mmCIF file of C-alpha atoms and ligand atoms in Angstrom:
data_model
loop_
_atom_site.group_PDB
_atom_site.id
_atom_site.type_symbol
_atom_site.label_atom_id
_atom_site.label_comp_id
_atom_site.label_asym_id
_atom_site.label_seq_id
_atom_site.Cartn_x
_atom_site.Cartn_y
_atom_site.Cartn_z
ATOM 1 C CA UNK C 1 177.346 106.636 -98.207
ATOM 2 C CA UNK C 2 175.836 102.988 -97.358
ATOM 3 C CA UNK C 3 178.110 100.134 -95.685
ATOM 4 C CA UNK C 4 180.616 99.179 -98.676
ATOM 5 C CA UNK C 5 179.613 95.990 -100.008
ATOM 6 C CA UNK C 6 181.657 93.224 -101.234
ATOM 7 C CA UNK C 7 180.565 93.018 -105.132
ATOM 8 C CA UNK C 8 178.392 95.401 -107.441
ATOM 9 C CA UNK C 9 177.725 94.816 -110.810
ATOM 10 C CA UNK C 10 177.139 97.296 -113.402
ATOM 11 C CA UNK C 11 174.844 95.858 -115.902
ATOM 12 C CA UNK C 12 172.028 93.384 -115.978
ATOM 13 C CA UNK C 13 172.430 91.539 -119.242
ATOM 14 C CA UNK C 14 173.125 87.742 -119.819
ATOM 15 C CA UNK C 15 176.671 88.408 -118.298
ATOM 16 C CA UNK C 16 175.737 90.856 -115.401
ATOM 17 C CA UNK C 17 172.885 88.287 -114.383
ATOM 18 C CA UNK C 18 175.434 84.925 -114.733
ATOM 19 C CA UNK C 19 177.966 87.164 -112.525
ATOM 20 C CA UNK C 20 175.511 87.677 -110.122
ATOM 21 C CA UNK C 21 173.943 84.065 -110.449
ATOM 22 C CA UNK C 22 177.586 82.907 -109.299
ATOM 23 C CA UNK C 23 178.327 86.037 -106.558
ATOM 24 C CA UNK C 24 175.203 85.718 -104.635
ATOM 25 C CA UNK C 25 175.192 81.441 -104.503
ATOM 26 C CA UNK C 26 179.403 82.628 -103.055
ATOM 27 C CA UNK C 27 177.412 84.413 -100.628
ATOM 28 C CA UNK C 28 178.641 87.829 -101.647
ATOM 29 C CA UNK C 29 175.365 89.261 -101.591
ATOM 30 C CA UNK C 30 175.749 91.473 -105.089
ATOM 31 C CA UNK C 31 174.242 94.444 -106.178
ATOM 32 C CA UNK C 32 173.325 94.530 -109.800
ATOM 33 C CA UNK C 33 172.881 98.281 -110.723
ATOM 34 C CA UNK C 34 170.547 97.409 -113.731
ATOM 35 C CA UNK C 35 172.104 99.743 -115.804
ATOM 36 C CA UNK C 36 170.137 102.141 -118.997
ATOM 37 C CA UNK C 37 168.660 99.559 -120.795
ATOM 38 C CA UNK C 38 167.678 96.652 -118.100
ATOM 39 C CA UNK C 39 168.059 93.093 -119.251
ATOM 40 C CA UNK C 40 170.548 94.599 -122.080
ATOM 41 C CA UNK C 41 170.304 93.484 -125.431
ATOM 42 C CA UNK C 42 168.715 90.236 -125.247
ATOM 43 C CA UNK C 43 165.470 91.977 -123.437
ATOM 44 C CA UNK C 44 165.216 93.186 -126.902
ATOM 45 C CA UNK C 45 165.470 90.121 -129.024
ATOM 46 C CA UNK C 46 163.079 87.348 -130.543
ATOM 47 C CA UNK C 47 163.962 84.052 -130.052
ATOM 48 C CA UNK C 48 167.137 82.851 -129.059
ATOM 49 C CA UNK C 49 168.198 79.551 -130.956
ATOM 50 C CA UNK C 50 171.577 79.249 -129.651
ATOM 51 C CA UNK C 51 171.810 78.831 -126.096
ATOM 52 C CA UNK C 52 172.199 75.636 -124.867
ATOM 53 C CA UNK C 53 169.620 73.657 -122.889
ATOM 54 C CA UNK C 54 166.483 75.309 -124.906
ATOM 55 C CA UNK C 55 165.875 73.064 -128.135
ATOM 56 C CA UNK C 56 163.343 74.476 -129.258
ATOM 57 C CA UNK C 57 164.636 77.875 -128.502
ATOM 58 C CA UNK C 58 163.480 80.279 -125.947
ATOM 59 C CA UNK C 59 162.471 83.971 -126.054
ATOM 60 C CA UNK C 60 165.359 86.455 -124.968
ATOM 61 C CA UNK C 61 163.501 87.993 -122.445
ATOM 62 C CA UNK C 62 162.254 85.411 -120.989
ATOM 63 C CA UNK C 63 165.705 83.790 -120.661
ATOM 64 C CA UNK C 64 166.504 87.153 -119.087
ATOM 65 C CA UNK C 65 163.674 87.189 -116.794
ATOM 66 C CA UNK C 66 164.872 83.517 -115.723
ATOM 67 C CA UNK C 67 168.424 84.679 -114.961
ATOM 68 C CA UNK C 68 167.453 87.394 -112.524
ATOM 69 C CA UNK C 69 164.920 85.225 -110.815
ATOM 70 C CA UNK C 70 167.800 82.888 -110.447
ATOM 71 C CA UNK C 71 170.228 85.457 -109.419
ATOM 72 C CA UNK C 72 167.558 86.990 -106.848
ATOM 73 C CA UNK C 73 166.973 83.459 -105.398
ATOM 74 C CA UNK C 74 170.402 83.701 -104.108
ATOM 75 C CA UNK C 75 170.235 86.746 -102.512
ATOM 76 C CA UNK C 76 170.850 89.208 -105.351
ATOM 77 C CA UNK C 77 169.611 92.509 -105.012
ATOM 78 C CA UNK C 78 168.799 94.615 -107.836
ATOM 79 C CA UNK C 79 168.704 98.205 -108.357
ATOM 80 C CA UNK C 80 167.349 100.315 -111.618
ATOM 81 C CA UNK C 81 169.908 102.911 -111.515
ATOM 82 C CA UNK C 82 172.957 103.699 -113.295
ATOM 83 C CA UNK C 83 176.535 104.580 -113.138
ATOM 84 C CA UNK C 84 177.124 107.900 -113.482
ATOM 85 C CA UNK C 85 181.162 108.376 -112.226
ATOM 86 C CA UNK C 86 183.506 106.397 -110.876
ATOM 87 C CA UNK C 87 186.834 106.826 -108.715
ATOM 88 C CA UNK C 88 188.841 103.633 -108.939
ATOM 89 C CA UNK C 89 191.714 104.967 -107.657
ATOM 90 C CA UNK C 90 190.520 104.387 -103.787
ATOM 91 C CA UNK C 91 189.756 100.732 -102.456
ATOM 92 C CA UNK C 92 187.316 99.917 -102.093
ATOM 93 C CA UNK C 93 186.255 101.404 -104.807
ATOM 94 C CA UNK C 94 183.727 104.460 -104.561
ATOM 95 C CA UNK C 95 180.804 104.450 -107.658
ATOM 96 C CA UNK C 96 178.485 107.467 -107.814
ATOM 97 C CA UNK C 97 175.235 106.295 -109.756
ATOM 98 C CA UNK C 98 171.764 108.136 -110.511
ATOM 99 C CA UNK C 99 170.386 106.224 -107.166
ATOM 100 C CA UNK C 100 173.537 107.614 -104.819
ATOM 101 C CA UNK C 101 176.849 106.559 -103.815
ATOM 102 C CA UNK C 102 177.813 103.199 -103.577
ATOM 103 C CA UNK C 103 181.430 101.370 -102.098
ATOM 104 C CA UNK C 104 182.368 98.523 -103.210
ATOM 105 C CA UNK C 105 185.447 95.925 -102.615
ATOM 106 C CA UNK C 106 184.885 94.362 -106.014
ATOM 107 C CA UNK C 107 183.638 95.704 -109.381
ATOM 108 C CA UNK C 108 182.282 93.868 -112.000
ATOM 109 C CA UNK C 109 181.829 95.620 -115.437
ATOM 110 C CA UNK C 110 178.986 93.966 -117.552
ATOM 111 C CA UNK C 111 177.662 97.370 -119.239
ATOM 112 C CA UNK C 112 177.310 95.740 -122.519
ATOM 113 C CA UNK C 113 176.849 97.707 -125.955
ATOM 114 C CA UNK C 114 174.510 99.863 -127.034
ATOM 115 C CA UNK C 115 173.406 100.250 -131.037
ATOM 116 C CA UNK C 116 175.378 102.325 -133.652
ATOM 117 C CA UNK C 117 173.724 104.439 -135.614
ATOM 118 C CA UNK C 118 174.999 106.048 -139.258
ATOM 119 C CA UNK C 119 175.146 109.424 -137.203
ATOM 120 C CA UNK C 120 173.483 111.232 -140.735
ATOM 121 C CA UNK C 121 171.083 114.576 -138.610
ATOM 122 C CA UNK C 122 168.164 113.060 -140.581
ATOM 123 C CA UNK C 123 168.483 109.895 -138.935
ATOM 124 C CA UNK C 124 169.360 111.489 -135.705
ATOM 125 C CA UNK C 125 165.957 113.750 -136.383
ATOM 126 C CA UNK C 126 163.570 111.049 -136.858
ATOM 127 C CA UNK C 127 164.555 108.678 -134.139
ATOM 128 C CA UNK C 128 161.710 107.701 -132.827
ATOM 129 C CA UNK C 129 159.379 108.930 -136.476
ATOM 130 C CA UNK C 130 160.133 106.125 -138.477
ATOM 131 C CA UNK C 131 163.533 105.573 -137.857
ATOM 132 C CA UNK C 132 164.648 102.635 -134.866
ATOM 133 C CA UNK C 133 167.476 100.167 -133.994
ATOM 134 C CA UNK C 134 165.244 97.414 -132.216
ATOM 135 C CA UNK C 135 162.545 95.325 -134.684
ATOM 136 C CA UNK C 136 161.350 93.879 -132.022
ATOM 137 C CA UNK C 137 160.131 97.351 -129.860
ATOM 138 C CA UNK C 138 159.163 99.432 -132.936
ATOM 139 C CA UNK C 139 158.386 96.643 -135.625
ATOM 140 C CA UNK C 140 154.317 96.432 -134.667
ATOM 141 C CA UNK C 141 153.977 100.185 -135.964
ATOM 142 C CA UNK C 142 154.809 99.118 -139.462
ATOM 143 C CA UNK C 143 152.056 96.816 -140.710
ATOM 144 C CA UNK C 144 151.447 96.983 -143.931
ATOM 145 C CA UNK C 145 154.291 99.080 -144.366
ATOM 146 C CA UNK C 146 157.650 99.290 -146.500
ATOM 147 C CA UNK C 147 160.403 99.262 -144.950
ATOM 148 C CA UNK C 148 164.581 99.501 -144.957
ATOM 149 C CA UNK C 149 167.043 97.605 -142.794
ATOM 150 C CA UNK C 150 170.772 98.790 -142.703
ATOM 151 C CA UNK C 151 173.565 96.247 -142.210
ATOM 152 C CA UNK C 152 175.226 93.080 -143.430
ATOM 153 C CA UNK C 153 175.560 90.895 -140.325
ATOM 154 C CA UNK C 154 173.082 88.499 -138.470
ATOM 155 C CA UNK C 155 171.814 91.510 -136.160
ATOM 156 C CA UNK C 156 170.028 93.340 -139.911
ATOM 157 C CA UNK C 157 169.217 89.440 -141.121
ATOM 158 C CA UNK C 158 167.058 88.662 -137.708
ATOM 159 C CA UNK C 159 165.599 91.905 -137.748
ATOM 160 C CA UNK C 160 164.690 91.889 -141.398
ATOM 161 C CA UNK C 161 163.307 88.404 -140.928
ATOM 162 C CA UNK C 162 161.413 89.755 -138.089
ATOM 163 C CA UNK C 163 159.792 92.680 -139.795
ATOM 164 C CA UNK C 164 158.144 90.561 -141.974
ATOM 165 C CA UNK C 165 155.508 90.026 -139.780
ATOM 166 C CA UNK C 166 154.606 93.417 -140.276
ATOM 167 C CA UNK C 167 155.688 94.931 -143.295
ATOM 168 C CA UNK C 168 154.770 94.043 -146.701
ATOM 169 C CA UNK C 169 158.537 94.137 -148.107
ATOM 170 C CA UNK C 170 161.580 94.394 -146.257
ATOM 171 C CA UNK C 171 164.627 95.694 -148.198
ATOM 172 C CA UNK C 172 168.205 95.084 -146.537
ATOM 173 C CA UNK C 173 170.801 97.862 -147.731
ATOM 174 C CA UNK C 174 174.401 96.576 -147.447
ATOM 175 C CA UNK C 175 177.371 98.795 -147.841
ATOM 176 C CA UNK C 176 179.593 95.962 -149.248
ATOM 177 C CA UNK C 177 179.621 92.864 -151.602
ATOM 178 C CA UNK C 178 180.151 89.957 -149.381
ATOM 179 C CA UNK C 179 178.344 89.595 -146.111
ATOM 180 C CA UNK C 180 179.128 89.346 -142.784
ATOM 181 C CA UNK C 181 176.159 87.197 -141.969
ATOM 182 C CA UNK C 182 176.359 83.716 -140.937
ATOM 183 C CA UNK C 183 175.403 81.190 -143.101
ATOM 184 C CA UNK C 184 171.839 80.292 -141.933
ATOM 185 C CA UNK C 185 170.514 83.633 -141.565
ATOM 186 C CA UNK C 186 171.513 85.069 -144.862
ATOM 187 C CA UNK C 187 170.481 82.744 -146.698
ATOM 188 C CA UNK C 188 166.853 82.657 -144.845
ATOM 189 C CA UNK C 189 166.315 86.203 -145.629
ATOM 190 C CA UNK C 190 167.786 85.402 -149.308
ATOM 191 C CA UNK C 191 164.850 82.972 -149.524
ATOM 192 C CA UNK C 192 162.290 85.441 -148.421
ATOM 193 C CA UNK C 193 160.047 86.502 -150.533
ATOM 194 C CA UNK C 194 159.210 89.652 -149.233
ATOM 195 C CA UNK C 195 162.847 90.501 -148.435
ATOM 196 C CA UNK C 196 164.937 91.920 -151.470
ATOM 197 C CA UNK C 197 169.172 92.590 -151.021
ATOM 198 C CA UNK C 198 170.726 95.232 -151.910
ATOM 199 C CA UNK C 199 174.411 95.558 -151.677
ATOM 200 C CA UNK C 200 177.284 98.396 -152.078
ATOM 201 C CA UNK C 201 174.545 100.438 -151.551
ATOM 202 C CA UNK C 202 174.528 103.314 -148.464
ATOM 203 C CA UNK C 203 172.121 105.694 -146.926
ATOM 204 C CA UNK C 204 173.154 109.272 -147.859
ATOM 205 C CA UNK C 205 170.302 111.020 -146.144
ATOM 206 C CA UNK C 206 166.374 109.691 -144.551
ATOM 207 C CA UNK C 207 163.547 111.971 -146.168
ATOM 208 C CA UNK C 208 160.643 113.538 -144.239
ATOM 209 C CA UNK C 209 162.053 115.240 -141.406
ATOM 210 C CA UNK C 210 160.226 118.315 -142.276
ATOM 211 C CA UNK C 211 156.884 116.165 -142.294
ATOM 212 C CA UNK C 212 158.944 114.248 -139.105
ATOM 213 C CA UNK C 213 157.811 110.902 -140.696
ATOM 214 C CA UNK C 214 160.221 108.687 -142.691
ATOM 215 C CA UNK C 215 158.960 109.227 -145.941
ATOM 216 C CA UNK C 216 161.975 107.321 -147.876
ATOM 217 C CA UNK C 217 165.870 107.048 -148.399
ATOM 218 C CA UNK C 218 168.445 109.114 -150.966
ATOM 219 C CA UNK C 219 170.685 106.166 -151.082
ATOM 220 C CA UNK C 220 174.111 105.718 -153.285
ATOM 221 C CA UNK C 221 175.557 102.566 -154.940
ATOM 222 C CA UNK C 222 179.121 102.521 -153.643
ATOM 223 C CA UNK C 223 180.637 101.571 -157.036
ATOM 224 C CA UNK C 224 178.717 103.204 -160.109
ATOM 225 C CA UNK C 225 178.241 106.575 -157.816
ATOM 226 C CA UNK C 226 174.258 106.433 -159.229
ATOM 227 C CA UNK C 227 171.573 107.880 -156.673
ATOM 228 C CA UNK C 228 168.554 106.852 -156.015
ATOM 229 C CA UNK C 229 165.017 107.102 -154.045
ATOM 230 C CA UNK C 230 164.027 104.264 -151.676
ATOM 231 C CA UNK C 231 160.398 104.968 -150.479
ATOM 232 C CA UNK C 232 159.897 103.456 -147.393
ATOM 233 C CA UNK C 233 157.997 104.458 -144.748
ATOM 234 C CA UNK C 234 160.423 103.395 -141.882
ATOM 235 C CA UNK C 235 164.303 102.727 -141.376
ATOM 236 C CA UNK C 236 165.770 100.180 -139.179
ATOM 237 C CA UNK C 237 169.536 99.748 -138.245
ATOM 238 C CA UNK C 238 171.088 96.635 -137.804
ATOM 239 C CA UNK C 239 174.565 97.647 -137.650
ATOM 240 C CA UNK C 240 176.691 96.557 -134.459
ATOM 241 C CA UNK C 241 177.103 98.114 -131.048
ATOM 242 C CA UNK C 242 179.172 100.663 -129.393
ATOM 243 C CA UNK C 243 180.657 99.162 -125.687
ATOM 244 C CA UNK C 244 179.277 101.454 -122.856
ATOM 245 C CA UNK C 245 182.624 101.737 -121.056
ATOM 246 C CA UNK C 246 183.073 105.136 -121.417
ATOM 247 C CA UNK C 247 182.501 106.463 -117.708
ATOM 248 C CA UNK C 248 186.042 104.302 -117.418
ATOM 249 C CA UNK C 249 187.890 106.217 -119.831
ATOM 250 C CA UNK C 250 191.292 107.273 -117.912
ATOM 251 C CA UNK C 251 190.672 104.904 -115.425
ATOM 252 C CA UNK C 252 191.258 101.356 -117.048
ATOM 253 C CA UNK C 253 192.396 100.332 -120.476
ATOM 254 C CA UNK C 254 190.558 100.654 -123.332
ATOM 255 C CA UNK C 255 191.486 99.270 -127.058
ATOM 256 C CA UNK C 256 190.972 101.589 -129.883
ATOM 257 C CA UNK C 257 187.143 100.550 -130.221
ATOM 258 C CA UNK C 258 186.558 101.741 -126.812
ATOM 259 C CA UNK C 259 186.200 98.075 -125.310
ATOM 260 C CA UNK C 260 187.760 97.099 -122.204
ATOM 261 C CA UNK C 261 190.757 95.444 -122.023
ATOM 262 C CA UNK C 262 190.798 92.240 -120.132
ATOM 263 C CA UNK C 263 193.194 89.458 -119.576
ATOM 264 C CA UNK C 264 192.703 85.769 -120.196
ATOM 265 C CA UNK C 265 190.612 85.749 -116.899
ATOM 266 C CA UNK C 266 188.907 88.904 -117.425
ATOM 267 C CA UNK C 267 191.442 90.950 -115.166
ATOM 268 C CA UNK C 268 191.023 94.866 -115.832
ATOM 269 C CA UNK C 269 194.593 96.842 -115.957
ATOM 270 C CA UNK C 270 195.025 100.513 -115.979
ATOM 271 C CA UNK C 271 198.185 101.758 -117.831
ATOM 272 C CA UNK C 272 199.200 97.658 -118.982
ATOM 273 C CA UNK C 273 199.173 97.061 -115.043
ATOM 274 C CA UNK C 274 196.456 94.895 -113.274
ATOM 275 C CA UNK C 275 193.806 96.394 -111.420
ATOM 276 C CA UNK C 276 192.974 94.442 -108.338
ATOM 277 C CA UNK C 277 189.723 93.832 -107.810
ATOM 278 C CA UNK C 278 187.633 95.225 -111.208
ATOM 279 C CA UNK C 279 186.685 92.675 -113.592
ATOM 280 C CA UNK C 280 184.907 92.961 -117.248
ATOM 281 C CA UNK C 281 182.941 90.730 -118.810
ATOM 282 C CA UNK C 282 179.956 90.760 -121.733
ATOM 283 C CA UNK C 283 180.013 92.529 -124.918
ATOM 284 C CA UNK C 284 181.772 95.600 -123.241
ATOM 285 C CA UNK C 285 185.295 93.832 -123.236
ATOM 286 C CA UNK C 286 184.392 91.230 -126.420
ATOM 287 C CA UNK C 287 184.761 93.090 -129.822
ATOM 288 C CA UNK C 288 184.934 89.080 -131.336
ATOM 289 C CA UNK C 289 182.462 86.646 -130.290
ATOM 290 C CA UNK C 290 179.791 88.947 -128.719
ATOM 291 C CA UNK C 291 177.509 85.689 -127.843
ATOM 292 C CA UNK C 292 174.984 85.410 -125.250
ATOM 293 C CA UNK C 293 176.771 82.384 -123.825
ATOM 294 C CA UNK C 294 180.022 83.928 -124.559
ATOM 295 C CA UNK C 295 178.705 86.453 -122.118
ATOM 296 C CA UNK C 296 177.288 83.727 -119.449
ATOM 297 C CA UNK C 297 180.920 82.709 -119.313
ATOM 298 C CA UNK C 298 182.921 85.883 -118.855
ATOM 299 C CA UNK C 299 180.400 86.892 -116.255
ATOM 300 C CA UNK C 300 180.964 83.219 -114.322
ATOM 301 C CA UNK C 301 184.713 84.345 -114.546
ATOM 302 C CA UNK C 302 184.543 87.685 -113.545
ATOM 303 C CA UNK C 303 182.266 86.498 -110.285
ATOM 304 C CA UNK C 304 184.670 83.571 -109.694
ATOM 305 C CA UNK C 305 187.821 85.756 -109.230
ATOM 306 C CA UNK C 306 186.198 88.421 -107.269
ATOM 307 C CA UNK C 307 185.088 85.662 -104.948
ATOM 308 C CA UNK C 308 189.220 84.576 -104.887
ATOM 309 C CA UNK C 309 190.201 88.284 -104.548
ATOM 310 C CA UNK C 310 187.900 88.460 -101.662
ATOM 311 C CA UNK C 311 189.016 85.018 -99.838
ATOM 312 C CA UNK C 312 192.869 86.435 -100.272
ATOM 313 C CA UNK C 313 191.843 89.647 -98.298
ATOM 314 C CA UNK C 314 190.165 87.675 -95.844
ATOM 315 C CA UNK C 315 186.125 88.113 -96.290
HETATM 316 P P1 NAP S 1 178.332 92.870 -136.878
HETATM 317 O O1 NAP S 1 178.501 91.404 -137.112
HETATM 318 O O2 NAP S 1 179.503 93.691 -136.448
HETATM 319 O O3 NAP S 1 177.770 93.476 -138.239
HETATM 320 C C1 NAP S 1 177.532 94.851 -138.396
HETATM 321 C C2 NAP S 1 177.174 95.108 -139.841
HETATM 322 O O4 NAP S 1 176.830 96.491 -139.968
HETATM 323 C C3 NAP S 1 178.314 94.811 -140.783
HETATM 324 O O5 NAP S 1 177.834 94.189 -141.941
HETATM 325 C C4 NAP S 1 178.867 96.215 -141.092
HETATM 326 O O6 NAP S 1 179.362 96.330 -142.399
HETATM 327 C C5 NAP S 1 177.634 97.068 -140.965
HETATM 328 N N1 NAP S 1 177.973 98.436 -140.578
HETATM 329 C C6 NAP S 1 178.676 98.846 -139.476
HETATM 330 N N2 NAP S 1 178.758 100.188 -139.441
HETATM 331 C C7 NAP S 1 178.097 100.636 -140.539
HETATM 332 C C8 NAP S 1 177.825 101.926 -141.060
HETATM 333 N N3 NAP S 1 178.250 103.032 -140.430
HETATM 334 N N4 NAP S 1 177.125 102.016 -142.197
HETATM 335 C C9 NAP S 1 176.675 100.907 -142.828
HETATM 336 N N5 NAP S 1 176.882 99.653 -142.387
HETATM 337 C C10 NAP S 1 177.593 99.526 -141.261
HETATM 338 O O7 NAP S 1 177.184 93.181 -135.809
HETATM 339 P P2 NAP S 1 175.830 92.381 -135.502
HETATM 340 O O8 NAP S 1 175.131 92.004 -136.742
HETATM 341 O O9 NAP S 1 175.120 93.215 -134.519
HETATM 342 O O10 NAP S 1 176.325 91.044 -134.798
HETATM 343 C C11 NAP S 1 177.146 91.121 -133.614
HETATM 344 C C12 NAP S 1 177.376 89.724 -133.065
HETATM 345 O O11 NAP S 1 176.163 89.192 -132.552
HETATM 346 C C13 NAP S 1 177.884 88.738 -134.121
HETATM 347 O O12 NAP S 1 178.831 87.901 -133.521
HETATM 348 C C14 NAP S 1 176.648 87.972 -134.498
HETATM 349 O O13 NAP S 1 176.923 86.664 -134.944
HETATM 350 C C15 NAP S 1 175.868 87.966 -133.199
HETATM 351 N N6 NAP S 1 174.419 87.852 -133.464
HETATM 352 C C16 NAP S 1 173.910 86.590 -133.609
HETATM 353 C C17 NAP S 1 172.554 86.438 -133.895
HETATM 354 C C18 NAP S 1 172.005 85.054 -134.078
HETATM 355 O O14 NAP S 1 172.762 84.109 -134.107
HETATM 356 N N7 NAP S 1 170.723 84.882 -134.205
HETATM 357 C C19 NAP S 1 171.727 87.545 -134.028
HETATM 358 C C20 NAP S 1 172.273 88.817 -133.880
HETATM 359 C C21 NAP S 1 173.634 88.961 -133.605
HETATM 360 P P3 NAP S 1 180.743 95.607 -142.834
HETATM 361 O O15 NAP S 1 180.406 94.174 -142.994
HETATM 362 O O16 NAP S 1 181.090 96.307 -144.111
HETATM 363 O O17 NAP S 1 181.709 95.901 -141.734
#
């Protein structure tokens, strides 16, 4: 076991890195464990049109890669490892991760979300063969191709939009009437005109696992009953995220989606009682907003009160 260190951070996406941004400049000298997928969800994105100061936009991984050079300037250090078990019930607290153990005094949650997937064994079986949650990794290997996107909210809209530059038709499949899209972005992939809507319609099974290449879709419309054959050579979800907050199951509150429970100021309790000292911030404790600068914010908060929880036990 190393010295135990005043803050670690589990996660290095937009709220990991503003957490540490704000813990390091305190002088706390964090250590971001960077967590299973490093720079989290916006190392994965296109550009990012929403976060203020960039007018013009700026790519999410380079705003990523900005945040940790920020973060390191300050004395941040950065490890790729992950949490693998964690006993909160000694302080400070003791984390076991795939790099060793680790103490801590403070604990900052920012593990994120990871993608949902329709959980059909088809899908499941081609992962990877024509079937992928992130445009943006896998969308190159579809040029000239035909492809499906699977969701109703702006995650399927900005990839659809995105796989345009590859494929030759795009086709959303929505499981409902109305949308749950903003504004903007539906309507810019309505005015596409290589990206056709299709709603009440859902994904009953992916062909081509025996060939292990997406070959096309059985789908169903939701209100007449009627089958039908998609063919399209790849399948792309779009369809929210699952919170990675499951090593804390037991240990700290979780609502029935499996996010943590926070208070106002991103306090963690166990049982409806405050936990001293652990903090959660990021899409792993925000089942509503689930913004990158949503995220900058919580993670500001959850660094500012473990620097007061430190001052009041006298580091
Ligand atoms: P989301 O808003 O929760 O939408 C998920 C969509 O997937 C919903 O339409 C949902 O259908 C559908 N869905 C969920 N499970 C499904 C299943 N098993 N089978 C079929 N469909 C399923 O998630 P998101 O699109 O990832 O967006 C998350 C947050 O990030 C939002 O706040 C969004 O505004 C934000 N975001 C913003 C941008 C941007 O501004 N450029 C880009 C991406 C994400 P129902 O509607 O029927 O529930």
């Amino acid at each position: 076991m190393t010295d135990t260190r005043d803050t670690v951070i589990l996660g290095s996406g937009c709220a990991g890195l503003t957490a540490a941004i704000y813990a390091a400049r305190a002088g706390l000298k964090p250590l971001v464990l960077e967590g299973h997928e490093p720079g989290g969800q916006l190392s994965i994105t296109t550009l990012v049109e929403n976060f203020p100061g960039w007018p013009d936009g700026i790519q999410g991984p380079e705003l990523i890669d900005n945040m940790k050079k920020q973060a390191a300037r300050f004395g941040a250090a950065f490890q790729l490892a992950h949490l693998k078990q964690v006993e909160l019930n000694t302080h400070p607290f003791r984390l076991h991760t795939s790099a060793g153990e680790v103490s801590t005094r403070t604990l900052i949650v920012a593990s994120g979300a990871s993608a949902r997937w329709l959980g059909l064994p088809s899908e499941q079986a081609l992962i990877g063969h024509g079937v992928s949650s992130c445009a943006t990794c896998d969308g190159f290997f579809f040029r000239g191709k035909e492809i499906a996107v699977v969701g109703g909210g702006d995650s399927a809209m900005e990839e659809a939009l995105f796989l345009t530059r590859f494929a030759t038709k795009v086709t959303i499949l929505h499981r409902r009437e109305a949308f749950r899209a903003s504004k903007i972005m539906l309507e810019r992939a309505m005015a596409h005109p290589n990206i056709e809507l299709r709603t009440n319609t859902v994904v009953d099974e992916v062909l081509g696992v025996d060939e292990l290449d997406v070959r096309g879709l059985r789908l169903r419309d939701v209100v007449t009953g009627v089958e039908s054959i998609l063919h399209v050579n790849g399948l792309f979800l779009g369809i929210g995220h699952i919170p990675n907050a499951k090593m804390f199951h037991g240990q700290i509150d979780l609502d029935d989606e499996g996010y943590i429970r926070t208070s106002e100021n991103v306090l963690v309790t166990h049982h409806g009682v405050l936990v001293p000292g652990i903090y959660a911030c990021g899409d792993v404790q925000d089942r509503r907003y689930r913004q990158a600068i949503t995220a900058a914010g919580t993670g500001c908060m959850a660094a500012l009160e473990a620097e007061k929880f430190l001052e009041g036990h006298g580091r």
